[in-house]
Amino acid sequence: MQIISDSVLLFRRHLDTTMKSKISILIGMVQPVLYLLLFGPMLEKALPDASGSNAWQMYVPGLLVQLGLFGAGYAGFNLIPDMRAGVIERMRVTPISRLALLLGRVMRDAVVMLIQAVMLTLVAVGFGLRAPLVGVVGSFVMVLALAISLASMSYLLALSLPTEYLFAPVVNTVALPLLLLSGILLPMTFAPGWLSVLSHFSPFRYIVDGMRDLFLGHYATRSVLEGAIVAGVLVVGSLALGTRKFVQANS
Amino acid sequence: MHSVQVQDLTKTYKTKNGLVEAVAGVSFDVAQGEIVGFLGQNGAGKTTTLRMLTTLLKPTSGSARVAGHDLSTDAQGVRRKIGYVAQSGGTSPAASGRSELVLQGRLYQMNQADAVRRADQLIQEFDLEDLADRPTVTLSGGQRRRLDIALGLTHRPDVLFLDEPSAALDPQSRSLLWEHVRKVRENYGTTVFLSTHYLDEADALCDRVLIIDKGRVVAEDSPENLKAQLGYDIVTIELATDADRAEAVLAQHPAVQEVKAQAQGLRLTVEHNDRVLLQFLRTLDEAGIEPLSIQVERPTLDDVFLSITNRSINLPGQQPMNV
């Protein structure tokens, strides 16, 4: 199918660009380790191990979502130099599928995020994480969904803002409350009533909760189901919105 | 056979101050194999029109057929048949020219082997052999522009759209670029539609010129006819002294439309007349004035452009619409 081959073509180009830059590979690998190294050691005191589980099973899923928010969430930055150089416009004049213009990039971002997630998890095992393989793999599926939707929304934002200067402040402003409301640093069960209610408006809360259950080896739970549904809706919705923007993009 | 047929195309933008008509209804045809220039100042509506004809922007109203496909109902058909080189180009700074050319072929659904072969061919045709493997960011403006045009021609389009192809290029790169554009038409019969605000570019390159001003086409003809239409020559007389007296006696000549004093003498706008120079010399001689030099120039496209756009400013209803 044309859409698939178009997407794969652009995916390979974008992945090539990323892989050609040694600095971006280095940064991509250092980032997840920093999360563990600079925050993890405090964790064991803050969240003492409960019976049959340890703090890392709570913390690592949150970290994965945080990695997504601050990695794929900023994917739009990659679009800005291409918009400025006219690359997007050059591609929009060709018969290539508009969905592929988005998917090619998003697939690259998803692969980068998946590699980072695997690294982070492996390093976390060194720190003391123990979790069932099936649950971890299931979490990675959610990580992929998260990367796809965050990257799409990030591209949508980059294409929509009147000036590129606004991109960083807007992403920061959106990402920070989403991060805090998702119970990434501490579980939302610690939150007072009003904050807990508010947190249910963050889609990432459901994903974090779902991933935590998966890490604990609880597969058939309400949280996992909710997380999966939210992830699915996010992927479809963000791709649809993002593609629409590439059809009419003014850049 | 027309390559481009445009009928009453308009584009209106909403702004805080109301509606702005960037393109106020343009109609024109471009024949197959013709090089047509869209001439106008910045903000006249050139780029907006080009972006509509290349499927990047939806027209507010009007219709167009480009390379045999209807713009509004068959944008994909249009895309397959046209090449577009934007004002800013379209190469990724970190990528090499060769990889961009191969990708471009693949974007037009060539297979990898064909795309590589086509890239080699274009690299040769556009003298890019020594540059093709460097990141495009290291190329000079003129070199990058050649690469941009090669990219636009990758799929052998029927119609090539060039937006301000020689903006910011040095004179040598410009004439080299024009050479390439002419060759494209010569060798492949490609129709070329370009926008420019350089009158010499339109003069040097185009079979026909459309002058656009405030979103409307205000004149349309070959550069030669447009210049002939103006019908005035510019006579420059260099004088050491007596400029005032010379101005007084020459102003009485029936062919003189306008006399302007300038630093070194006079500049006269004169009805085209082969004997006028002799008569001027005689008049000056009778008045005892000896000019240092006397020179006559046929009007340039600049003069045509200024005369036409000035005139159109005075016509009612041509200002951008404010509602």
mmCIF file of N, CA and C in Angstrom, chain B residues 230-235 247-260 267-280 283 296 298:
data_model
loop_
_atom_site.group_PDB
_atom_site.id
_atom_site.type_symbol
_atom_site.label_atom_id
_atom_site.label_comp_id
_atom_site.label_asym_id
_atom_site.label_seq_id
_atom_site.Cartn_x
_atom_site.Cartn_y
_atom_site.Cartn_z
ATOM 1 N N LEU B 230 5.291 51.626 -24.212
ATOM 2 C CA LEU B 230 5.598 52.825 -23.468
ATOM 3 C C LEU B 230 5.968 53.966 -24.410
ATOM 4 N N GLY B 231 6.746 53.638 -25.459
ATOM 5 C CA GLY B 231 6.968 54.591 -26.551
ATOM 6 C C GLY B 231 7.849 55.778 -26.237
ATOM 7 N N TYR B 232 8.467 55.834 -25.094
ATOM 8 C CA TYR B 232 9.323 56.976 -24.776
ATOM 9 C C TYR B 232 10.781 56.562 -24.699
ATOM 10 N N ASP B 233 11.637 57.485 -25.132
ATOM 11 C CA ASP B 233 13.063 57.278 -24.949
ATOM 12 C C ASP B 233 13.526 58.183 -23.812
ATOM 13 N N ILE B 234 14.606 57.788 -23.191
ATOM 14 C CA ILE B 234 15.200 58.642 -22.173
ATOM 15 C C ILE B 234 16.492 59.210 -22.755
ATOM 16 N N VAL B 235 16.589 60.537 -22.820
ATOM 17 C CA VAL B 235 17.797 61.170 -23.327
ATOM 18 C C VAL B 235 18.518 61.809 -22.140
ATOM 19 N N GLU B 247 17.899 73.514 -20.102
ATOM 20 C CA GLU B 247 16.570 73.000 -19.728
ATOM 21 C C GLU B 247 15.488 73.876 -20.375
ATOM 22 N N ALA B 248 15.672 75.189 -20.312
ATOM 23 C CA ALA B 248 14.662 76.110 -20.849
ATOM 24 C C ALA B 248 14.484 75.950 -22.350
ATOM 25 N N VAL B 249 15.609 75.863 -23.089
ATOM 26 C CA VAL B 249 15.451 75.785 -24.555
ATOM 27 C C VAL B 249 14.938 74.428 -25.002
ATOM 28 N N LEU B 250 15.376 73.347 -24.320
ATOM 29 C CA LEU B 250 14.962 72.007 -24.772
ATOM 30 C C LEU B 250 13.513 71.712 -24.408
ATOM 31 N N ALA B 251 13.044 72.293 -23.339
ATOM 32 C CA ALA B 251 11.669 72.036 -22.913
ATOM 33 C C ALA B 251 10.666 72.478 -23.971
ATOM 34 N N GLN B 252 11.113 73.384 -24.867
ATOM 35 C CA GLN B 252 10.188 73.875 -25.887
ATOM 36 C C GLN B 252 10.045 72.929 -27.073
ATOM 37 N N HIS B 253 10.932 71.932 -27.159
ATOM 38 C CA HIS B 253 10.854 70.981 -28.270
ATOM 39 C C HIS B 253 9.567 70.158 -28.159
ATOM 40 N N PRO B 254 8.840 70.018 -29.244
ATOM 41 C CA PRO B 254 7.532 69.342 -29.163
ATOM 42 C C PRO B 254 7.610 67.874 -28.702
ATOM 43 N N ALA B 255 8.738 67.188 -28.944
ATOM 44 C CA ALA B 255 8.797 65.766 -28.577
ATOM 45 C C ALA B 255 9.085 65.559 -27.101
ATOM 46 N N VAL B 256 9.502 66.613 -26.420
ATOM 47 C CA VAL B 256 9.920 66.447 -25.018
ATOM 48 C C VAL B 256 8.699 66.398 -24.094
ATOM 49 N N GLN B 257 8.617 65.339 -23.310
ATOM 50 C CA GLN B 257 7.502 65.193 -22.374
ATOM 51 C C GLN B 257 7.839 65.745 -21.007
ATOM 52 N N GLU B 258 9.101 65.569 -20.624
ATOM 53 C CA GLU B 258 9.470 65.920 -19.271
ATOM 54 C C GLU B 258 10.974 66.187 -19.231
ATOM 55 N N VAL B 259 11.362 67.208 -18.487
ATOM 56 C CA VAL B 259 12.792 67.474 -18.311
ATOM 57 C C VAL B 259 13.087 67.464 -16.824
ATOM 58 N N LYS B 260 14.157 66.732 -16.472
ATOM 59 C CA LYS B 260 14.555 66.722 -15.066
ATOM 60 C C LYS B 260 16.019 67.086 -14.979
ATOM 61 N N ARG B 267 17.941 65.030 -17.762
ATOM 62 C CA ARG B 267 17.363 63.753 -18.169
ATOM 63 C C ARG B 267 16.008 64.090 -18.773
ATOM 64 N N LEU B 268 15.830 63.733 -20.032
ATOM 65 C CA LEU B 268 14.595 64.102 -20.736
ATOM 66 C C LEU B 268 13.816 62.864 -21.147
ATOM 67 N N THR B 269 12.520 62.923 -20.955
ATOM 68 C CA THR B 269 11.642 61.879 -21.476
ATOM 69 C C THR B 269 11.105 62.381 -22.821
ATOM 70 N N VAL B 270 11.376 61.586 -23.854
ATOM 71 C CA VAL B 270 11.144 62.085 -25.209
ATOM 72 C C VAL B 270 10.351 61.069 -26.008
ATOM 73 N N GLU B 271 9.401 61.548 -26.807
ATOM 74 C CA GLU B 271 8.681 60.643 -27.707
ATOM 75 C C GLU B 271 9.665 60.016 -28.672
ATOM 76 N N HIS B 272 9.478 58.754 -28.943
ATOM 77 C CA HIS B 272 10.446 58.056 -29.776
ATOM 78 C C HIS B 272 10.511 58.681 -31.170
ATOM 79 N N ASN B 273 11.706 59.128 -31.553
ATOM 80 C CA ASN B 273 11.874 59.863 -32.802
ATOM 81 C C ASN B 273 13.354 59.835 -33.139
ATOM 82 N N ASP B 274 13.680 59.300 -34.347
ATOM 83 C CA ASP B 274 15.083 59.074 -34.670
ATOM 84 C C ASP B 274 15.879 60.363 -34.858
ATOM 85 N N ARG B 275 15.175 61.475 -35.227
ATOM 86 C CA ARG B 275 15.922 62.686 -35.531
ATOM 87 C C ARG B 275 16.085 63.597 -34.326
ATOM 88 N N VAL B 276 15.522 63.211 -33.224
ATOM 89 C CA VAL B 276 15.432 64.125 -32.096
ATOM 90 C C VAL B 276 16.807 64.521 -31.548
ATOM 91 N N LEU B 277 17.754 63.606 -31.603
ATOM 92 C CA LEU B 277 19.083 63.904 -31.068
ATOM 93 C C LEU B 277 19.763 65.025 -31.833
ATOM 94 N N LEU B 278 19.661 64.926 -33.172
ATOM 95 C CA LEU B 278 20.248 65.969 -34.027
ATOM 96 C C LEU B 278 19.626 67.324 -33.719
ATOM 97 N N GLN B 279 18.303 67.311 -33.579
ATOM 98 C CA GLN B 279 17.606 68.568 -33.306
ATOM 99 C C GLN B 279 18.032 69.141 -31.955
ATOM 100 N N PHE B 280 18.216 68.272 -30.989
ATOM 101 C CA PHE B 280 18.668 68.738 -29.677
ATOM 102 C C PHE B 280 20.033 69.398 -29.786
ATOM 103 N N THR B 283 19.746 72.785 -31.397
ATOM 104 C CA THR B 283 19.153 73.762 -30.475
ATOM 105 C C THR B 283 20.186 74.239 -29.456
ATOM 106 N N VAL B 296 21.063 58.266 -25.632
ATOM 107 C CA VAL B 296 19.639 57.934 -25.693
ATOM 108 C C VAL B 296 19.442 56.479 -25.267
ATOM 109 N N ARG B 298 16.492 53.355 -24.865
ATOM 110 C CA ARG B 298 15.121 52.843 -25.027
ATOM 111 C C ARG B 298 14.605 52.496 -23.621
#
